[in-house]
PDB file of C-alpha atoms in Angstrom:
ATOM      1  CA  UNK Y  12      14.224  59.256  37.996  1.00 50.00           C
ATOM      2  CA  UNK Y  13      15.136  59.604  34.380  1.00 47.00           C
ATOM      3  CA  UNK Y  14      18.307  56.844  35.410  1.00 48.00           C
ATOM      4  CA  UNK Y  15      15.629  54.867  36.618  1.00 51.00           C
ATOM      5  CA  UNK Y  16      13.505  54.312  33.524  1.00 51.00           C
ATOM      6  CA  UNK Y  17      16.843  53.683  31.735  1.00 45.00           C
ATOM      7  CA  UNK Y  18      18.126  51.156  33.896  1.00 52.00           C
ATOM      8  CA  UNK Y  19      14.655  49.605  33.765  1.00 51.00           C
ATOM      9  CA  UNK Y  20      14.641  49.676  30.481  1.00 47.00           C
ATOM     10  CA  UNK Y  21      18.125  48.055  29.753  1.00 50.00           C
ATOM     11  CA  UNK Y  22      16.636  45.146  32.080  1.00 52.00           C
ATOM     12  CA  UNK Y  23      13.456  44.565  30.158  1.00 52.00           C
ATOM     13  CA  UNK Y  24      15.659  44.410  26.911  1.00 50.00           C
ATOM     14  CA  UNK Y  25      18.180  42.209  28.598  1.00 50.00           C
ATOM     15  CA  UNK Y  26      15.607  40.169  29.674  1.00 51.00           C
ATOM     16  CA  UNK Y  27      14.037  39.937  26.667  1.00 52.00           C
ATOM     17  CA  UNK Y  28      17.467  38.988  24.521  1.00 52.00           C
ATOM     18  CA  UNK Y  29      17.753  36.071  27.288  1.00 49.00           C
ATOM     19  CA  UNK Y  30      14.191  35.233  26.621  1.00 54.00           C
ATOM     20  CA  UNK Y  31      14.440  34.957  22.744  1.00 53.00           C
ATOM     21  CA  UNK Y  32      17.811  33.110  23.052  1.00 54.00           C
ATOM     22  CA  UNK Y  33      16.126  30.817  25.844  1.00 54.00           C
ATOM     23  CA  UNK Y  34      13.554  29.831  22.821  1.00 54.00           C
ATOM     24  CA  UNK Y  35      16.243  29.331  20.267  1.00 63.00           C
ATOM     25  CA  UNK Y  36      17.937  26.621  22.127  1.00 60.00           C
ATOM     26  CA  UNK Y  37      15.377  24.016  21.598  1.00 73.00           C
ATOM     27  CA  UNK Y  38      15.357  24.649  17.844  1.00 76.00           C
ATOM     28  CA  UNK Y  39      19.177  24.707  17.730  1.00 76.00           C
ATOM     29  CA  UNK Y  40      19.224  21.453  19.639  1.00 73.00           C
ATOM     30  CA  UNK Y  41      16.718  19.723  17.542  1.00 76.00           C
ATOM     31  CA  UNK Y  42      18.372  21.001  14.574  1.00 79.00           C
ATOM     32  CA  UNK Y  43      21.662  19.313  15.432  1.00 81.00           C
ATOM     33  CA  UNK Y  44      20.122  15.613  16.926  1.00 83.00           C
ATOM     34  CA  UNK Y  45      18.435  16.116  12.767  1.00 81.00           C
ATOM     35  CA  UNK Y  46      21.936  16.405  11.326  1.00 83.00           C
ATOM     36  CA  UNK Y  47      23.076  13.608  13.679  1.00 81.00           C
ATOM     37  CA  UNK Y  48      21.053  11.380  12.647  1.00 84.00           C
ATOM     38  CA  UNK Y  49      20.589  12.204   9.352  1.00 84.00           C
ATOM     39  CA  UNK Y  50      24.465  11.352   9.346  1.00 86.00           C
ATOM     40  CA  UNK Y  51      23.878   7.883  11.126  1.00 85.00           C
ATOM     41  CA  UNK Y  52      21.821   6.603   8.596  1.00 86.00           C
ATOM     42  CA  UNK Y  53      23.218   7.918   5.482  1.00 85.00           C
ATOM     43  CA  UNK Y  54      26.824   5.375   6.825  1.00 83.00           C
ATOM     44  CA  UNK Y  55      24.114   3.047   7.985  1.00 81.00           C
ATOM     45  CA  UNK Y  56      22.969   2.955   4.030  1.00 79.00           C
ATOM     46  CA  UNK Y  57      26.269   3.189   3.033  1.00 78.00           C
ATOM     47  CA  UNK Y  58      27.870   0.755   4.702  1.00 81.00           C
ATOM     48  CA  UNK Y  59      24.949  -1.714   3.727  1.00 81.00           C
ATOM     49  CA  UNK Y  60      25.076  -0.765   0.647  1.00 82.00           C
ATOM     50  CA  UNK Y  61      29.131  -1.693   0.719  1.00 86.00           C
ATOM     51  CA  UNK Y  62      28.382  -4.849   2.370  1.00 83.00           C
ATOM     52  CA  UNK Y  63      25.954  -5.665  -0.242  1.00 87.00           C
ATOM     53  CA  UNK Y  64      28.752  -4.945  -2.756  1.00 86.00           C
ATOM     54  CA  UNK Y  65      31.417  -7.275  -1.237  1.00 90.00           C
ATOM     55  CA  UNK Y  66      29.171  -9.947   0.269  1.00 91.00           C
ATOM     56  CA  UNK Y  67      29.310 -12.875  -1.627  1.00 93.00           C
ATOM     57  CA  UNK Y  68      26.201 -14.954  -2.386  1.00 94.00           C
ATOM     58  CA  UNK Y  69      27.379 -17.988  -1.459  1.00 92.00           C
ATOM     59  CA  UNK Y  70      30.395 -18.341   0.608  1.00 89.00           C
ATOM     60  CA  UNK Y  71      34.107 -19.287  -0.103  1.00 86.00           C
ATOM     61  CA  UNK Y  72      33.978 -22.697   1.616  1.00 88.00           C
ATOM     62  CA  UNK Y  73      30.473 -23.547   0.284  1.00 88.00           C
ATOM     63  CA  UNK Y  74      28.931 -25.487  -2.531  1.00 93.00           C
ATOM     64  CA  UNK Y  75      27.938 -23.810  -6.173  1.00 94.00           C
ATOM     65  CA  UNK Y  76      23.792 -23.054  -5.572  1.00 94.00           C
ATOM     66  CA  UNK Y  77      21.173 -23.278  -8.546  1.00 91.00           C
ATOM     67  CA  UNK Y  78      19.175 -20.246  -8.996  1.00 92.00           C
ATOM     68  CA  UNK Y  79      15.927 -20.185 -12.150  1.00 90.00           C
ATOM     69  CA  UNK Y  80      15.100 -16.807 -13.290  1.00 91.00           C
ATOM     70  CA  UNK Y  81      11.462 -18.048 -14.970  1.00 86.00           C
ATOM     71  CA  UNK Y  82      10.715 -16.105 -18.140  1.00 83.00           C
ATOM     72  CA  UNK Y  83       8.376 -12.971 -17.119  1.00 87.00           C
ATOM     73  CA  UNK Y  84       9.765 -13.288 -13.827  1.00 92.00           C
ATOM     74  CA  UNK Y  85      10.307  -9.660 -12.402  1.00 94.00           C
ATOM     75  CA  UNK Y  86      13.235  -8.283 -10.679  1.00 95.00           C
ATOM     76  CA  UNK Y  87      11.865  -7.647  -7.392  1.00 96.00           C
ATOM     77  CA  UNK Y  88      10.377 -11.719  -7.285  1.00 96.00           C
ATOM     78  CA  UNK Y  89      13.439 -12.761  -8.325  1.00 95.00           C
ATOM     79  CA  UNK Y  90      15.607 -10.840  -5.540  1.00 95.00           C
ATOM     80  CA  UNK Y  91      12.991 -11.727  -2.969  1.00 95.00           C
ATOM     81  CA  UNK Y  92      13.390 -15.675  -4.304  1.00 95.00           C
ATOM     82  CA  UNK Y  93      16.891 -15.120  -3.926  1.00 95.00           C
ATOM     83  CA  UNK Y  94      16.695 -13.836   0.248  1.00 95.00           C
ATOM     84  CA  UNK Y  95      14.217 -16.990   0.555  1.00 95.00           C
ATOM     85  CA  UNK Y  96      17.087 -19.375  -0.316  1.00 94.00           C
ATOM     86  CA  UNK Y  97      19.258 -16.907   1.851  1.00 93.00           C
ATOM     87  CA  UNK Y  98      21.086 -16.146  -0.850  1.00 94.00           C
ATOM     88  CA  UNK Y  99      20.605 -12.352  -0.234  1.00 92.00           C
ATOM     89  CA  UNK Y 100      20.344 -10.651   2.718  1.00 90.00           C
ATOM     90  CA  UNK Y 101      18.843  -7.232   1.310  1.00 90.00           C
ATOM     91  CA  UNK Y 102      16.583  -7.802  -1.893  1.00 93.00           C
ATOM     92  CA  UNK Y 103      15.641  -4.056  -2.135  1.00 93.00           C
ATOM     93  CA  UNK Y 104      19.664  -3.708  -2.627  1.00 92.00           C
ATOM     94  CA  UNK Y 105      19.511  -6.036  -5.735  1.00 95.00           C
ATOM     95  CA  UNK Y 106      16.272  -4.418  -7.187  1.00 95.00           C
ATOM     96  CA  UNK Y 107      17.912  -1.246  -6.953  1.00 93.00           C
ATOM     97  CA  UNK Y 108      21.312  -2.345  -8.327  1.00 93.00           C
ATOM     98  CA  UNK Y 109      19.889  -3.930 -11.159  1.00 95.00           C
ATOM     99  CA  UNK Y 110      17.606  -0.601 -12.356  1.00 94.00           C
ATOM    100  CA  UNK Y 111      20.979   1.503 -11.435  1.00 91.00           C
ATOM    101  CA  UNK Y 112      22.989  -0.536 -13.914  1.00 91.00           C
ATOM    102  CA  UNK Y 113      20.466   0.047 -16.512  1.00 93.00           C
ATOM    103  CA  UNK Y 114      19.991  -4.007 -17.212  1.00 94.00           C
ATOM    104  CA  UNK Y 115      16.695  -4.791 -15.834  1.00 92.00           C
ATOM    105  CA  UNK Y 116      14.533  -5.122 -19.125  1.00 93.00           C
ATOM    106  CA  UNK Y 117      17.503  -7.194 -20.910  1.00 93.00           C
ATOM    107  CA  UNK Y 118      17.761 -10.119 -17.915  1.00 94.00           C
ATOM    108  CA  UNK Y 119      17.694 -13.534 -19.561  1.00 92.00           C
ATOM    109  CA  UNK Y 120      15.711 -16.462 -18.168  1.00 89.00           C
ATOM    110  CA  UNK Y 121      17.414 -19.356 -17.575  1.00 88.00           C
ATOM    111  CA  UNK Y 122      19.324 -21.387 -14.408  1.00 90.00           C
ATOM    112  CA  UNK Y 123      22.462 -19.723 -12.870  1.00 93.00           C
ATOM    113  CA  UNK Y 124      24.916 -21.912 -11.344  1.00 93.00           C
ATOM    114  CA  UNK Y 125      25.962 -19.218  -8.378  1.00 95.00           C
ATOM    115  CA  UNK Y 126      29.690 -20.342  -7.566  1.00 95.00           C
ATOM    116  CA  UNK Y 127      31.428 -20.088  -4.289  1.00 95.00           C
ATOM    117  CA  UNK Y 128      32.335 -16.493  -3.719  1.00 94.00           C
ATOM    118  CA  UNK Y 129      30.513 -14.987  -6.306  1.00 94.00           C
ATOM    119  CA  UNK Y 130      28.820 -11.177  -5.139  1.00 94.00           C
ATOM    120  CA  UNK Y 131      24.846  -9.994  -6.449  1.00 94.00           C
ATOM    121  CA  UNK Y 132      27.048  -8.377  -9.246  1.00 93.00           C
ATOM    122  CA  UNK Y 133      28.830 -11.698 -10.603  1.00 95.00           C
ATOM    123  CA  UNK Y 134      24.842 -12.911 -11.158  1.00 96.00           C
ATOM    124  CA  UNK Y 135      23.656 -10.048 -12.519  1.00 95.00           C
ATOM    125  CA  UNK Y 136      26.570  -9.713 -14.638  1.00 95.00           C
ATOM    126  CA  UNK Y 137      25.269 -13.649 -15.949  1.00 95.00           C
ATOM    127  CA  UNK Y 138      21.698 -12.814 -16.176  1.00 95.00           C
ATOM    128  CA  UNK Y 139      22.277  -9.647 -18.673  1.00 95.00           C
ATOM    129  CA  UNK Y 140      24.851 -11.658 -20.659  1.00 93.00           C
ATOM    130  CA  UNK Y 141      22.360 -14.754 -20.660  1.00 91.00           C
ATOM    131  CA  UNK Y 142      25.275 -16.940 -18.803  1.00 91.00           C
ATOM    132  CA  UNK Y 143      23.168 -19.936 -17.956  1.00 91.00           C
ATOM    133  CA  UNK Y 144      23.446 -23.350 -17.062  1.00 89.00           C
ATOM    134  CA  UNK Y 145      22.225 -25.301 -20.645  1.00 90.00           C
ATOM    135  CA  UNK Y 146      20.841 -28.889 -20.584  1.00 92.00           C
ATOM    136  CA  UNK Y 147      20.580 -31.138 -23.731  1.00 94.00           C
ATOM    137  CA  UNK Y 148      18.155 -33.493 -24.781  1.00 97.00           C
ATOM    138  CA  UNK Y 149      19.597 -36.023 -27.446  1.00 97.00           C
ATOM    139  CA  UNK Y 150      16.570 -37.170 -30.148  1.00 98.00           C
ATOM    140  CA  UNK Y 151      18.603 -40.606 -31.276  1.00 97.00           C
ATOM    141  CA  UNK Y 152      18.243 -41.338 -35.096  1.00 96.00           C
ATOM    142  CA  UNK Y 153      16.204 -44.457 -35.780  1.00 96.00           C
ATOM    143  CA  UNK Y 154      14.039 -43.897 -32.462  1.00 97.00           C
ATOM    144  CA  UNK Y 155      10.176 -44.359 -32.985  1.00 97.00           C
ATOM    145  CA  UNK Y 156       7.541 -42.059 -31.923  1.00 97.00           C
ATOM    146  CA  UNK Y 157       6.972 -43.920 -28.636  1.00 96.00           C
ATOM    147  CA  UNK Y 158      10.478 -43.809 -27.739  1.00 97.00           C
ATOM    148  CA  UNK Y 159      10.746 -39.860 -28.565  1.00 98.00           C
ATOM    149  CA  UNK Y 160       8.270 -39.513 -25.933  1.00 98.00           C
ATOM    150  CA  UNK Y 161       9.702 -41.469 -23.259  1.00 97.00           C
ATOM    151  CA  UNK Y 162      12.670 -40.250 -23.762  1.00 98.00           C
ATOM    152  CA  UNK Y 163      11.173 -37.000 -23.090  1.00 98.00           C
ATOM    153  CA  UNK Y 164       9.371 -38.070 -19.836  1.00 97.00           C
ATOM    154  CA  UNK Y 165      12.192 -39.508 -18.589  1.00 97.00           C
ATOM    155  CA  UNK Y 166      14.159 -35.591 -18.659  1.00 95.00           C
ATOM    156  CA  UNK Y 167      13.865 -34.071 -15.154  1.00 92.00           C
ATOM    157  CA  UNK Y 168      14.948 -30.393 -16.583  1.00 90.00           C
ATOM    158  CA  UNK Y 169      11.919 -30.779 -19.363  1.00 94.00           C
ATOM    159  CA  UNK Y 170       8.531 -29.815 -18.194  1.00 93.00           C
ATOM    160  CA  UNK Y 171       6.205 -32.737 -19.322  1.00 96.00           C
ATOM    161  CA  UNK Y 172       2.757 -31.602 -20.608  1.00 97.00           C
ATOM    162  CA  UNK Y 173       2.249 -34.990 -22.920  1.00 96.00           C
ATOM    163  CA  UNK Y 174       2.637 -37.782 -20.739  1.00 92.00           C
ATOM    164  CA  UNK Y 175      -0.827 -38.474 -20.398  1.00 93.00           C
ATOM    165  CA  UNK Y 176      -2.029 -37.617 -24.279  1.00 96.00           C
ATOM    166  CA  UNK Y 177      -2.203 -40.242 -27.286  1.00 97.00           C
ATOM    167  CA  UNK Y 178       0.003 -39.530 -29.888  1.00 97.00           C
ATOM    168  CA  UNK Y 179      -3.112 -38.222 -31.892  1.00 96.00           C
ATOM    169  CA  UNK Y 180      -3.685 -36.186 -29.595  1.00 97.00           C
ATOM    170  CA  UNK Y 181       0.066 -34.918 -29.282  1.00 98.00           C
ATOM    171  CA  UNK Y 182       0.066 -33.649 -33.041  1.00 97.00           C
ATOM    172  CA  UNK Y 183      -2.732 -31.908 -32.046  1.00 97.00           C
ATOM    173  CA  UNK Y 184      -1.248 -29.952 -29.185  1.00 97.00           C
ATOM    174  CA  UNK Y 185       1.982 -29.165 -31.718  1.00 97.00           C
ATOM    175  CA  UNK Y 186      -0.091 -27.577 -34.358  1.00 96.00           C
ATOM    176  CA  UNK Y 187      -0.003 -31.008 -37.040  1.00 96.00           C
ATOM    177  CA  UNK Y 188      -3.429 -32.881 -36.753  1.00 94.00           C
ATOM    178  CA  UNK Y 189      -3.828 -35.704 -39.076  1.00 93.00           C
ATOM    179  CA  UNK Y 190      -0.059 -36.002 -39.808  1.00 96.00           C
ATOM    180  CA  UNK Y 191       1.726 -39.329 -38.562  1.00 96.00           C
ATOM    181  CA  UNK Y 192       4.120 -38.850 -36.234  1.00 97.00           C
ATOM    182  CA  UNK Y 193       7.183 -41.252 -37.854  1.00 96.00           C
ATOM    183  CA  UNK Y 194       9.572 -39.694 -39.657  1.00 94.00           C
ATOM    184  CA  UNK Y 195       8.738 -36.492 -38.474  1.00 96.00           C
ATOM    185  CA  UNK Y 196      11.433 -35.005 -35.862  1.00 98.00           C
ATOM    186  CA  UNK Y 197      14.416 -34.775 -36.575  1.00 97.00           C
ATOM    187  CA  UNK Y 198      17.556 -36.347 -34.531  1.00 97.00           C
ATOM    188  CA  UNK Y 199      19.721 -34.066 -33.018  1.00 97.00           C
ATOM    189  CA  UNK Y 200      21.057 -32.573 -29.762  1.00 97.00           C
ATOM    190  CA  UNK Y 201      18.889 -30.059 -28.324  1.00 96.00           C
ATOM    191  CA  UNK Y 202      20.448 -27.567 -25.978  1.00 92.00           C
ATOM    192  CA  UNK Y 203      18.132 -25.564 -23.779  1.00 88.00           C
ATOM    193  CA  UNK Y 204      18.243 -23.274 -20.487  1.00 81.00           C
ATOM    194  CA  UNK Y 205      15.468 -22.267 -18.273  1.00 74.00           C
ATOM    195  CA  UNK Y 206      11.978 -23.457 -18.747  1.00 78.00           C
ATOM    196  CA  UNK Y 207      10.966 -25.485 -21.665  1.00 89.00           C
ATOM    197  CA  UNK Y 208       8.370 -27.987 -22.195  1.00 94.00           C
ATOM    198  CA  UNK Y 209       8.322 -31.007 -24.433  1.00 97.00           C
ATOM    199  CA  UNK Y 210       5.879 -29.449 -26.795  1.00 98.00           C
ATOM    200  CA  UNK Y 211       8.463 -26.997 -27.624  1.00 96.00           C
ATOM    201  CA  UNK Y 212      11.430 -29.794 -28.016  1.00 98.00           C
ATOM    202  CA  UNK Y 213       8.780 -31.959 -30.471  1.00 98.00           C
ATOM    203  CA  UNK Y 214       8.345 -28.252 -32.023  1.00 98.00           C
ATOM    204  CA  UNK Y 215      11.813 -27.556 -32.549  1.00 97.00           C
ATOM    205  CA  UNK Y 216      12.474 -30.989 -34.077  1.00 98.00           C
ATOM    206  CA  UNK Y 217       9.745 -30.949 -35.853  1.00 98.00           C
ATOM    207  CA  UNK Y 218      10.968 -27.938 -37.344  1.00 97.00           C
ATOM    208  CA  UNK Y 219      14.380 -28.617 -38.002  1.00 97.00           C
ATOM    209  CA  UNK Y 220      13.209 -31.962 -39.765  1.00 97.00           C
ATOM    210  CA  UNK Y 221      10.914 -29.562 -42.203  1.00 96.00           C
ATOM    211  CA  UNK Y 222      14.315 -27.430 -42.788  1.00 96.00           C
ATOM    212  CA  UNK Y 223      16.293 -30.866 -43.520  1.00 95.00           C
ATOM    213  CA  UNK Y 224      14.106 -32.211 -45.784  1.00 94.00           C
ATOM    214  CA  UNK Y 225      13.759 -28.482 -47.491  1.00 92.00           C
ATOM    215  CA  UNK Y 226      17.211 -28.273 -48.033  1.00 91.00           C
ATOM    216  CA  UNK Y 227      17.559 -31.685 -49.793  1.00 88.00           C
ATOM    217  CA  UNK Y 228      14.892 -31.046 -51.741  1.00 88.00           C
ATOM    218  CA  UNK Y 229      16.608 -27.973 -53.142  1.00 83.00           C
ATOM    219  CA  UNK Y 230      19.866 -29.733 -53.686  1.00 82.00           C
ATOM    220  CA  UNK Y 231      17.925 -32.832 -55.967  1.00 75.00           C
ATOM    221  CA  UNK Y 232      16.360 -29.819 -57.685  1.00 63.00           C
ATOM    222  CA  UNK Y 233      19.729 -28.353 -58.833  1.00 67.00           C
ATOM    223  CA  UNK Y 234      20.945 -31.341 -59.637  1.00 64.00           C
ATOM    224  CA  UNK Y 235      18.362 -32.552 -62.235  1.00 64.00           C
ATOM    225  CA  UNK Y 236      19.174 -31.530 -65.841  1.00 61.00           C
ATOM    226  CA  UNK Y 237      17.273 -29.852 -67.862  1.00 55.00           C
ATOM    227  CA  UNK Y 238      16.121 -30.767 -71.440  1.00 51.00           C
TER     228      UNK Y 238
END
């Protein structure tokens, strides 16, 4: 009898190890298709991630590709401009690169020329270091007013904003009612990169013509004796 209740016993507690181990498969199971996975897309990320690395932009055999970073522009536009001119495959890639090197807030604007071969990292590389393609527009000595502004017009990089306006009314928009335009800019070579309009070209000459004439001012100044 006594054997009985022991063997019973040992039966209800072998049952009941086989039970408990019967529940703990499932969890064991679903614990290693977790890991699994969890390993699958970590080398999924990382093999994107190494592909975004070594993929270049534009490829060996191709042509060099124009790219404008617009001032107040943000990264994430910029990489998302970049995947519309399939330029970039994973803009979320860039975004993050960019943060990770610790360059986003120090980007320049401007036009990259993006040459055959060269990776996300080449153009970042340009866009911290300001790298960009520069245009010129030449203000020829002896030009009138008239010219000055067609000249202007006639600049495809320049973003015209005067073509329509009287010349009174241009020395208004540049901050110099009243004043007669002759004379007034001075001729040089202006370099510029990214965005600029002709208001700020007439600006700059405008300026560097008030500098010029400073500056010889202060030279006749020396130069006259005193009694």
């Amino acid at each position: 009898m006594a054997g009985s209740r022991v063997s019973e016993a040992q039966t209800r507690g072998s049952h009941h190890c086989m039970d408990k181990t019967t529940m703990n498969l499932p969890r064991k199971f679903f614990f290693i298709i977790l890991t699994v996975l969890a390993l699958v897309i970590c080398a999924w990320i990382g093999f994107e991630w190494w592909t975004f690395l070594k993929t270049p932009l534009v490829a060996n055999n191709g042509s060099p590709v124009s790219f404008v970073f617009a001032q107040g522009t943000s990264v994430k536009k910029a990489a998302y401009s970049l995947k519309q001119q399939n330029l970039l495959k994973r803009p979320l890639f860039f975004v993050l690169f960019v943060r990770l090197s610790g360059v986003e807030y120090t980007l320049k604007a401007g036009e990259y020329v993006i040459e055959p071969g060269a990776t996300a990292y080449k153009l970042i590389q340009k866009m911290a270091k300001g790298d960009s393609l520069r245009h010129a527009f030449t203000l020829v000595e002896g030009w009138n007013f008239s010219q000055v502004i067609a000249a202007l017009n006639d600049n495809k990089y320049i973003k015209h904003t005067v073509q329509k306006l009287s010349t009174t009314e241009i020395m208004e928009k540049i901050g110099h009612s009243g004043e007669m335009p002759e004379g007034r800019f001075a001729p040089d070579t202006y370099l510029f990169s990214g965005e600029i309009t002709d208001v700020d070209i007439l600006l700059n000459a405008y300026s560097l013509m008030q500098k010029r004439l400073q500056a010889a001012w202060d030279t006749r100044a020396k130069n006259i004796p005193y009694h």
